[in-house]
Tab-separated table of C-alpha atoms in Angstrom:
chain	number	residue	atom	x	y	z
A	21	UNK	CA	14.781	27.165	-13.048
A	22	UNK	CA	16.162	23.683	-13.758
A	23	UNK	CA	13.957	20.896	-15.033
A	24	UNK	CA	14.593	18.819	-11.926
A	25	UNK	CA	13.559	21.684	-9.645
A	26	UNK	CA	10.363	22.278	-11.583
A	27	UNK	CA	9.619	18.548	-11.378
A	28	UNK	CA	10.072	18.632	-7.595
A	29	UNK	CA	7.875	21.719	-7.193
A	30	UNK	CA	5.057	20.212	-9.246
A	31	UNK	CA	5.261	16.995	-7.239
A	32	UNK	CA	5.120	18.978	-3.996
A	33	UNK	CA	2.021	20.742	-5.280
A	34	UNK	CA	0.363	17.420	-6.131
A	35	UNK	CA	1.138	16.107	-2.646
A	36	UNK	CA	-0.618	19.163	-1.219
A	37	UNK	CA	-3.596	18.585	-3.514
A	38	UNK	CA	-3.874	15.038	-2.204
A	39	UNK	CA	-3.576	16.096	1.454
A	40	UNK	CA	-5.870	19.142	1.541
A	41	UNK	CA	-9.326	17.494	1.173
A	42	UNK	CA	-9.042	15.168	4.200
A	43	UNK	CA	-7.497	17.973	6.255
A	44	UNK	CA	-10.419	20.254	5.372
A	45	UNK	CA	-12.912	17.509	6.239
A	46	UNK	CA	-11.140	16.933	9.561
A	47	UNK	CA	-11.049	20.639	10.369
A	48	UNK	CA	-14.807	20.808	9.754
A	49	UNK	CA	-15.514	17.645	11.771
A	50	UNK	CA	-19.229	17.286	12.380
A	51	UNK	CA	-20.148	19.920	9.785
A	52	UNK	CA	-20.955	19.753	6.093
A	53	UNK	CA	-18.370	21.036	3.604
A	54	UNK	CA	-19.479	21.699	0.010
A	55	UNK	CA	-17.965	19.109	-2.322
A	56	UNK	CA	-16.784	16.790	0.470
A	57	UNK	CA	-18.490	14.095	2.529
A	58	UNK	CA	-19.137	14.945	6.165
A	59	UNK	CA	-16.620	13.496	8.604
A	60	UNK	CA	-17.468	12.508	12.189
A	61	UNK	CA	-14.761	11.062	14.412
A	62	UNK	CA	-16.360	8.021	16.048
A	63	UNK	CA	-14.333	5.255	17.659
A	64	UNK	CA	-14.769	1.671	16.564
A	65	UNK	CA	-17.060	2.144	13.587
A	66	UNK	CA	-15.340	-0.359	11.275
A	67	UNK	CA	-12.191	-2.386	10.738
A	68	UNK	CA	-10.152	0.415	12.277
A	69	UNK	CA	-11.269	-0.887	15.687
A	70	UNK	CA	-9.578	-4.213	14.935
A	71	UNK	CA	-6.407	-2.564	13.644
A	72	UNK	CA	-6.256	-0.384	16.759
A	73	UNK	CA	-6.815	-3.382	19.011
A	74	UNK	CA	-4.047	-5.305	17.237
A	75	UNK	CA	-1.648	-2.376	17.707
A	76	UNK	CA	-2.430	-2.241	21.425
A	77	UNK	CA	-2.097	-6.012	21.709
A	78	UNK	CA	1.322	-5.904	20.032
A	79	UNK	CA	2.471	-3.221	22.473
A	80	UNK	CA	1.293	-5.318	25.424
A	81	UNK	CA	2.677	-8.656	24.192
A	82	UNK	CA	6.381	-8.109	25.106
A	83	UNK	CA	5.346	-7.867	28.751
A	84	UNK	CA	4.278	-11.521	28.600
A	85	UNK	CA	7.711	-12.701	27.488
A	86	UNK	CA	10.178	-14.058	30.063
A	87	UNK	CA	12.714	-11.394	30.985
A	88	UNK	CA	15.581	-13.480	29.593
A	89	UNK	CA	13.880	-13.869	26.193
A	90	UNK	CA	13.111	-10.168	26.006
A	91	UNK	CA	16.711	-9.286	26.893
A	92	UNK	CA	18.028	-11.654	24.226
A	93	UNK	CA	15.749	-10.099	21.614
A	94	UNK	CA	16.948	-6.607	22.471
A	95	UNK	CA	20.564	-7.789	22.436
A	96	UNK	CA	20.129	-9.423	19.011
A	97	UNK	CA	18.584	-6.251	17.564
A	98	UNK	CA	21.373	-4.104	19.000
A	99	UNK	CA	24.007	-6.463	17.591
A	100	UNK	CA	22.292	-6.332	14.183
A	101	UNK	CA	22.424	-2.532	14.221
A	102	UNK	CA	26.133	-2.545	15.065
A	103	UNK	CA	26.862	-5.115	12.342
A	104	UNK	CA	24.874	-3.172	9.748
A	105	UNK	CA	26.687	0.095	10.503
A	106	UNK	CA	30.075	-1.586	10.386
A	107	UNK	CA	29.509	-3.645	7.218
A	108	UNK	CA	27.677	-0.841	5.418
A	109	UNK	CA	30.779	1.311	5.672
A	110	UNK	CA	33.417	-1.320	5.039
A	111	UNK	CA	31.738	-3.629	2.523
A	112	UNK	CA	29.683	-1.623	0.003
A	113	UNK	CA	29.280	-4.703	-2.216
A	114	UNK	CA	27.525	-6.500	0.657
A	115	UNK	CA	24.933	-3.803	1.293
A	116	UNK	CA	21.896	-5.560	-0.249
A	117	UNK	CA	22.534	-8.713	1.787
A	118	UNK	CA	23.396	-6.788	4.952
A	119	UNK	CA	20.117	-4.899	4.659
A	120	UNK	CA	18.114	-8.079	4.107
A	121	UNK	CA	19.831	-9.778	7.021
A	122	UNK	CA	19.209	-6.886	9.380
A	123	UNK	CA	15.519	-6.680	8.478
A	124	UNK	CA	15.241	-10.445	8.919
A	125	UNK	CA	16.614	-10.165	12.448
A	126	UNK	CA	14.009	-7.490	13.204
A	127	UNK	CA	11.310	-9.648	11.598
A	128	UNK	CA	12.232	-12.618	13.773
A	129	UNK	CA	12.097	-10.418	16.882
A	130	UNK	CA	8.640	-9.188	15.862
A	131	UNK	CA	7.622	-12.801	15.215
A	132	UNK	CA	8.501	-13.798	18.767
A	133	UNK	CA	6.335	-10.962	20.096
A	134	UNK	CA	3.451	-11.823	17.754
A	135	UNK	CA	3.427	-15.365	19.117
A	136	UNK	CA	2.465	-13.864	22.489
A	137	UNK	CA	-0.486	-11.914	21.071
A	138	UNK	CA	-4.176	-12.766	21.434
A	139	UNK	CA	-6.773	-12.412	18.639
A	140	UNK	CA	-7.862	-8.792	18.323
A	141	UNK	CA	-10.364	-8.829	15.465
A	142	UNK	CA	-7.872	-7.613	12.864
A	143	UNK	CA	-7.499	-9.903	9.862
A	144	UNK	CA	-4.068	-8.499	8.898
A	145	UNK	CA	-1.212	-7.011	10.884
A	146	UNK	CA	0.994	-4.736	8.768
A	147	UNK	CA	-0.830	-1.460	9.411
A	148	UNK	CA	-1.195	-2.238	13.129
A	149	UNK	CA	2.549	-2.897	13.366
A	150	UNK	CA	3.354	0.551	11.970
A	151	UNK	CA	0.620	2.228	14.016
A	152	UNK	CA	1.996	0.708	17.229
A	153	UNK	CA	5.274	2.654	16.912
A	154	UNK	CA	3.885	6.159	17.635
A	155	UNK	CA	1.269	4.626	19.956
A	156	UNK	CA	3.914	3.180	22.281
A	157	UNK	CA	4.812	6.452	24.081
A	158	UNK	CA	1.130	7.217	24.663
A	159	UNK	CA	0.546	3.743	26.094
A	160	UNK	CA	3.606	4.048	28.359
A	161	UNK	CA	2.352	7.413	29.635
A	162	UNK	CA	-1.126	6.035	30.211
A	163	UNK	CA	-2.825	8.615	27.967
A	164	UNK	CA	-3.902	6.246	25.200
A	165	UNK	CA	-7.408	6.674	23.786
A	166	UNK	CA	-8.916	6.394	20.337
A	167	UNK	CA	-8.604	10.166	19.914
A	168	UNK	CA	-4.871	9.962	20.692
A	169	UNK	CA	-4.558	6.941	18.391
A	170	UNK	CA	-6.232	8.916	15.605
A	171	UNK	CA	-3.920	11.861	16.224
A	172	UNK	CA	-0.840	9.691	15.623
A	173	UNK	CA	-2.329	7.342	13.009
A	174	UNK	CA	-3.885	9.820	10.599
A	175	UNK	CA	-0.569	11.643	9.872
A	176	UNK	CA	1.012	8.285	9.039
A	177	UNK	CA	-1.635	7.657	6.396
A	178	UNK	CA	-1.299	11.210	5.064
A	179	UNK	CA	2.407	10.490	4.572
A	180	UNK	CA	1.518	7.173	2.906
A	181	UNK	CA	-0.726	8.976	0.422
A	182	UNK	CA	2.027	11.501	-0.276
A	183	UNK	CA	4.531	8.691	-0.859
A	184	UNK	CA	2.088	7.017	-3.249
A	185	UNK	CA	1.793	10.214	-5.316
A	186	UNK	CA	5.569	10.679	-5.560
A	187	UNK	CA	6.256	6.996	-6.269
A	188	UNK	CA	3.587	6.960	-8.980
A	189	UNK	CA	5.286	9.926	-10.654
A	190	UNK	CA	8.621	8.095	-10.731
A	191	UNK	CA	6.956	4.895	-11.909
A	192	UNK	CA	5.486	6.805	-14.854
A	193	UNK	CA	8.801	8.507	-15.612
A	194	UNK	CA	10.859	5.318	-15.460
A	195	UNK	CA	8.315	3.179	-17.319
A	196	UNK	CA	8.156	5.494	-20.313
A	197	UNK	CA	11.117	7.867	-20.063
A	198	UNK	CA	8.704	10.830	-20.127
A	199	UNK	CA	8.367	13.245	-17.244
A	200	UNK	CA	4.954	14.264	-18.530
A	201	UNK	CA	3.643	10.734	-18.034
A	202	UNK	CA	4.926	10.688	-14.460
A	203	UNK	CA	3.342	14.018	-13.577
A	204	UNK	CA	0.008	13.188	-15.238
A	205	UNK	CA	-0.100	9.840	-13.420
A	206	UNK	CA	0.707	11.475	-10.075
A	207	UNK	CA	-1.826	14.212	-10.778
A	208	UNK	CA	-4.539	11.681	-11.557
A	209	UNK	CA	-3.857	9.851	-8.294
A	210	UNK	CA	-3.783	13.138	-6.367
A	211	UNK	CA	-7.151	14.403	-7.613
A	212	UNK	CA	-8.907	11.026	-7.759
A	213	UNK	CA	-10.603	11.374	-4.323
A	214	UNK	CA	-12.100	14.670	-5.536
A	215	UNK	CA	-13.199	13.596	-9.016
A	216	UNK	CA	-14.265	10.010	-8.281
A	217	UNK	CA	-17.735	11.218	-7.346
A	218	UNK	CA	-18.010	12.920	-10.752
A	219	UNK	CA	-16.872	9.798	-12.585
A	220	UNK	CA	-18.809	7.181	-10.615
A	221	UNK	CA	-21.656	9.184	-9.107
A	222	UNK	CA	-22.568	9.677	-5.446
A	223	UNK	CA	-22.142	5.965	-4.701
A	224	UNK	CA	-18.372	6.579	-4.915
A	225	UNK	CA	-18.484	8.063	-1.407
A	226	UNK	CA	-20.811	5.492	0.145
A	227	UNK	CA	-19.799	2.911	2.761
A	228	UNK	CA	-16.901	5.076	3.922
A	229	UNK	CA	-14.950	4.621	0.669
A	230	UNK	CA	-13.764	8.243	0.554
A	231	UNK	CA	-12.631	8.208	4.174
A	232	UNK	CA	-10.678	4.986	3.639
A	233	UNK	CA	-8.923	6.338	0.555
A	234	UNK	CA	-7.961	9.663	2.136
A	235	UNK	CA	-6.771	8.084	5.407
A	236	UNK	CA	-9.469	9.456	7.690
A	237	UNK	CA	-10.845	5.976	8.397
A	238	UNK	CA	-7.458	4.584	9.523
A	239	UNK	CA	-7.687	1.493	7.310
A	240	UNK	CA	-4.845	-0.387	5.611
A	241	UNK	CA	-5.436	0.816	2.056
A	242	UNK	CA	-3.308	4.013	1.944
A	243	UNK	CA	-0.289	2.142	3.299
A	244	UNK	CA	-0.898	-0.777	0.939
A	245	UNK	CA	-1.123	1.509	-2.106
A	246	UNK	CA	2.004	3.420	-1.077
A	247	UNK	CA	4.082	0.259	-0.681
A	248	UNK	CA	2.894	-1.118	-4.023
A	249	UNK	CA	3.701	2.202	-5.737
A	250	UNK	CA	7.182	2.317	-4.163
A	251	UNK	CA	7.943	-1.265	-5.150
A	252	UNK	CA	6.727	-0.623	-8.686
A	253	UNK	CA	8.864	2.517	-9.041
A	254	UNK	CA	11.960	0.703	-7.789
A	255	UNK	CA	11.379	-2.188	-10.193
A	256	UNK	CA	10.904	0.201	-13.120
A	257	UNK	CA	14.000	2.231	-12.301
A	258	UNK	CA	16.539	1.935	-15.139
A	259	UNK	CA	19.676	-0.035	-14.336
A	260	UNK	CA	18.381	-1.244	-10.985
A	261	UNK	CA	21.111	-2.424	-8.631
A	262	UNK	CA	20.907	-5.356	-6.224
A	263	UNK	CA	20.190	-2.853	-3.449
A	264	UNK	CA	17.299	-1.338	-5.411
A	265	UNK	CA	15.824	-4.782	-6.059
A	266	UNK	CA	16.241	-5.746	-2.411
A	267	UNK	CA	14.376	-2.592	-1.382
A	268	UNK	CA	11.618	-3.413	-3.870
A	269	UNK	CA	11.350	-6.882	-2.370
A	270	UNK	CA	11.129	-5.453	1.153
A	271	UNK	CA	8.368	-3.071	0.048
A	272	UNK	CA	6.425	-5.976	-1.456
A	273	UNK	CA	7.031	-8.078	1.659
A	274	UNK	CA	5.612	-5.378	3.910
A	275	UNK	CA	2.779	-4.742	1.454
A	276	UNK	CA	1.861	-8.430	1.779
A	277	UNK	CA	1.833	-8.103	5.574
A	278	UNK	CA	-0.412	-5.041	5.250
A	279	UNK	CA	-2.755	-6.748	2.780
A	280	UNK	CA	-2.259	-10.431	2.104
A	281	UNK	CA	-3.460	-10.235	-1.516
A	282	UNK	CA	-0.334	-8.188	-2.325
A	283	UNK	CA	1.610	-11.441	-2.020
A	284	UNK	CA	0.271	-12.337	-5.470
A	285	UNK	CA	1.877	-9.203	-6.893
A	286	UNK	CA	5.144	-10.028	-5.117
A	287	UNK	CA	5.201	-13.472	-6.730
A	288	UNK	CA	4.420	-12.042	-10.165
A	289	UNK	CA	7.094	-9.361	-9.804
A	290	UNK	CA	9.720	-12.010	-9.082
A	291	UNK	CA	8.594	-14.005	-12.137
A	292	UNK	CA	8.715	-10.906	-14.364
A	293	UNK	CA	12.242	-9.989	-13.234
A	294	UNK	CA	13.294	-13.618	-13.626
A	295	UNK	CA	11.904	-13.661	-17.177
A	296	UNK	CA	13.429	-10.385	-18.375
A	297	UNK	CA	16.629	-10.112	-16.319
A	298	UNK	CA	17.543	-13.623	-15.221
A	299	UNK	CA	18.160	-15.474	-11.971
A	300	UNK	CA	20.842	-13.215	-10.483
A	301	UNK	CA	18.782	-9.981	-10.404
A	302	UNK	CA	15.689	-11.873	-9.241
A	303	UNK	CA	17.504	-13.239	-6.172
A	304	UNK	CA	17.593	-10.065	-3.987
A	305	UNK	CA	14.012	-9.283	-5.001
A	306	UNK	CA	12.801	-12.754	-4.040
A	307	UNK	CA	14.714	-12.801	-0.759
A	308	UNK	CA	13.397	-9.351	0.123
A	309	UNK	CA	9.822	-10.449	-0.621
A	310	UNK	CA	10.231	-13.361	1.826
A	311	UNK	CA	11.786	-11.426	4.721
A	312	UNK	CA	8.535	-10.801	6.615
A	313	UNK	CA	7.061	-14.232	5.929
A	314	UNK	CA	7.750	-15.413	9.525
A	315	UNK	CA	5.660	-12.509	10.855
A	316	UNK	CA	2.815	-13.293	8.453
A	317	UNK	CA	2.853	-16.987	9.400
A	318	UNK	CA	2.926	-16.191	13.111
A	319	UNK	CA	-0.033	-13.818	12.772
A	320	UNK	CA	-2.091	-16.106	10.509
A	321	UNK	CA	-3.828	-17.955	13.399
A	322	UNK	CA	-4.799	-14.544	14.827
A	323	UNK	CA	-6.111	-13.170	11.529
A	324	UNK	CA	-8.510	-14.550	8.979
A	325	UNK	CA	-8.783	-17.980	10.569
A	326	UNK	CA	-9.252	-16.720	14.126
A	327	UNK	CA	-12.586	-16.292	15.820
A	328	UNK	CA	-14.014	-13.097	17.229
A	329	UNK	CA	-16.995	-13.475	19.565
A	330	UNK	CA	-17.382	-17.057	18.410
A	331	UNK	CA	-17.392	-16.347	14.672
A	332	UNK	CA	-14.741	-16.697	11.994
A	333	UNK	CA	-13.445	-13.449	10.493
A	334	UNK	CA	-13.930	-14.772	6.960
A	335	UNK	CA	-17.462	-14.531	5.539
A	336	UNK	CA	-19.176	-17.792	4.557
A	337	UNK	CA	-18.267	-18.819	0.998
A	338	UNK	CA	-15.823	-15.902	0.579
A	339	UNK	CA	-14.822	-16.784	-2.995
A	340	UNK	CA	-16.982	-17.912	-5.888
A	341	UNK	CA	-17.095	-17.548	-9.664
A	342	UNK	CA	-20.640	-16.260	-9.279
A	343	UNK	CA	-19.383	-13.078	-7.584
A	344	UNK	CA	-17.394	-11.922	-10.627
A	345	UNK	CA	-20.288	-10.186	-12.344
A	346	UNK	CA	-21.707	-8.267	-9.405
A	347	UNK	CA	-18.220	-7.239	-8.197
A	348	UNK	CA	-18.220	-4.812	-11.128
A	349	UNK	CA	-21.832	-4.251	-12.147
A	350	UNK	CA	-22.830	-3.398	-8.558
A	351	UNK	CA	-19.580	-1.749	-7.468
A	352	UNK	CA	-19.986	1.493	-5.542
A	353	UNK	CA	-16.962	2.982	-7.291
A	354	UNK	CA	-15.621	0.831	-10.125
A	355	UNK	CA	-18.925	0.386	-11.916
A	356	UNK	CA	-19.324	0.032	-15.707
A	357	UNK	CA	-19.798	3.804	-15.825
A	358	UNK	CA	-16.364	4.354	-14.257
A	359	UNK	CA	-14.690	1.774	-16.463
A	360	UNK	CA	-16.150	3.298	-19.634
A	361	UNK	CA	-14.660	6.653	-18.642
A	362	UNK	CA	-11.218	5.390	-17.581
A	363	UNK	CA	-10.366	2.275	-19.579
A	364	UNK	CA	-9.990	3.677	-23.127
A	365	UNK	CA	-6.995	5.880	-22.298
A	366	UNK	CA	-5.441	3.083	-20.214
A	367	UNK	CA	-5.670	0.733	-23.206
A	368	UNK	CA	-4.015	3.369	-25.399
A	369	UNK	CA	-1.356	3.746	-22.721
A	370	UNK	CA	-0.666	0.011	-22.700
A	371	UNK	CA	-0.038	0.223	-26.447
A	372	UNK	CA	2.206	3.264	-25.959
A	373	UNK	CA	4.564	1.715	-23.364
A	374	UNK	CA	7.454	0.371	-25.445
A	375	UNK	CA	9.485	-1.467	-22.809
A	376	UNK	CA	8.050	-4.972	-22.576
A	377	UNK	CA	9.222	-5.508	-19.009
A	378	UNK	CA	7.721	-2.190	-17.880
A	379	UNK	CA	4.415	-2.969	-19.580
A	380	UNK	CA	4.318	-6.452	-18.041
A	381	UNK	CA	4.952	-5.057	-14.556
A	382	UNK	CA	2.297	-2.358	-14.956
A	383	UNK	CA	-0.290	-4.810	-16.255
A	384	UNK	CA	0.524	-7.333	-13.534
A	385	UNK	CA	0.251	-4.715	-10.780
A	386	UNK	CA	-3.037	-3.445	-12.190
A	387	UNK	CA	-4.766	-6.702	-13.021
A	388	UNK	CA	-3.707	-9.235	-10.376
A	389	UNK	CA	-5.473	-7.350	-7.581
A	390	UNK	CA	-8.566	-6.748	-9.718
A	391	UNK	CA	-8.707	-10.386	-10.804
A	392	UNK	CA	-8.321	-11.705	-7.246
A	393	UNK	CA	-11.065	-9.556	-5.768
A	394	UNK	CA	-13.449	-10.080	-8.672
A	395	UNK	CA	-14.315	-13.412	-7.060
A	396	UNK	CA	-14.602	-12.110	-3.472
A	397	UNK	CA	-17.998	-11.867	-1.836
A	398	UNK	CA	-17.893	-8.219	-0.714
A	399	UNK	CA	-15.876	-6.446	-3.399
A	400	UNK	CA	-18.886	-4.549	-4.769
A	401	UNK	CA	-19.555	-2.975	-1.349
A	402	UNK	CA	-15.870	-2.444	-0.553
A	403	UNK	CA	-14.130	-0.960	-3.610
A	404	UNK	CA	-11.221	-0.177	-1.288
A	405	UNK	CA	-9.945	-3.699	-1.987
A	406	UNK	CA	-8.937	-2.483	-5.452
A	407	UNK	CA	-7.118	0.696	-4.418
A	408	UNK	CA	-3.672	-0.929	-4.696
A	409	UNK	CA	-4.285	-1.178	-8.458
A	410	UNK	CA	-4.679	2.583	-8.851
A	411	UNK	CA	-0.985	3.678	-8.995
A	412	UNK	CA	-0.040	1.323	-11.874
A	413	UNK	CA	-3.393	1.891	-13.584
A	414	UNK	CA	-2.921	5.661	-13.554
A	415	UNK	CA	0.557	5.224	-15.066
A	416	UNK	CA	-1.058	3.394	-17.999
A	417	UNK	CA	-3.834	5.984	-18.140
A	418	UNK	CA	-1.308	8.827	-18.143
A	419	UNK	CA	0.732	7.155	-20.890
A	420	UNK	CA	-2.433	7.024	-22.977
A	421	UNK	CA	-3.347	10.642	-22.211
A	422	UNK	CA	0.127	11.894	-23.170
A	423	UNK	CA	0.163	9.770	-26.332
A	424	UNK	CA	-3.197	11.174	-27.441
A	425	UNK	CA	-2.122	14.729	-26.593
A	426	UNK	CA	1.063	14.348	-28.640
A	427	UNK	CA	-0.873	12.959	-31.603
A	428	UNK	CA	-3.361	15.834	-31.429
A	429	UNK	CA	-0.579	18.427	-31.165
A	430	UNK	CA	1.156	16.973	-34.228
A	431	UNK	CA	-2.078	17.014	-36.184
């Protein structure tokens, strides 16, 4: 069996490992399963209600547009598709810019629809936008309910978790040149929902953290982590082309729409590529990262700064230096106990990564999210805010684990 085939089979097995626990919990809905938290499907128990409402609102919004405007939007999208197909075949050297232009046309069409939306209680829009796609047929048939929404939304987040595992494997491979690092990193991400309770204690599953991470809670985090992992893998790919960098920028742009704090990573990624590769390679990455900015700006008045039942969606005094200590000492998941277990190998891994650009990208992707949410009021109760840091962190951790294993084997 070839090395590439064995790599693919192991990755497929890790994807299954990641998917099985939430599927078992779902199959046993309402009953206890040894080693897993009990899952009960209840509509509107958290932020998923806002995401669902935003998806329904987006589906309804085109009906408020004048017929002429709606027809023009559809015509523009159809023309963009025709142009992309034609130019993709005839002008291979234009492909990065054709792709960015086509996505921008779609983004502007979405922006026009978003401007017709009403506040729904969702602070961000990226997950709701994706969720609305499979929800549309159900809404048109008049069979929409939360149970139907869960039936089409949960598979999307299962796929997102699978993509995160695979992308993390390639990020580890391309950052270090070692397949072992990629597989160990992907394996760590795959088993993390199962072993987190061993590392952090029973608090690791409190406040719905396990359900959010596995996709059962229909929150943004699985999609956010997947997009960050994909962007990171594309940026770490050796000899990245303009098309690869454009795709990385698009992934970061959508990640920022899914979770606004990912915009910090997008900005840092552009700066890192600018520093190590120059202006020309940074251009498609930067343009890709800006493609969905019109959608984000259009949704901003409906998100964090909007009011739901007379109150602002942001908590009072959301950011403060005084929160930094308790964000970690009182964290349900990333407590000092967890950090003591995980950090040593990650530090060794940082020393083992030889490519300076790869190390800078991994550290930026790991630390920018953690630094931002250290000063947020509710990070200790919502460790899910830090999940986007897990793919790059586990690459560093895996690099350390492989380095230690090699040293021990030589000894």
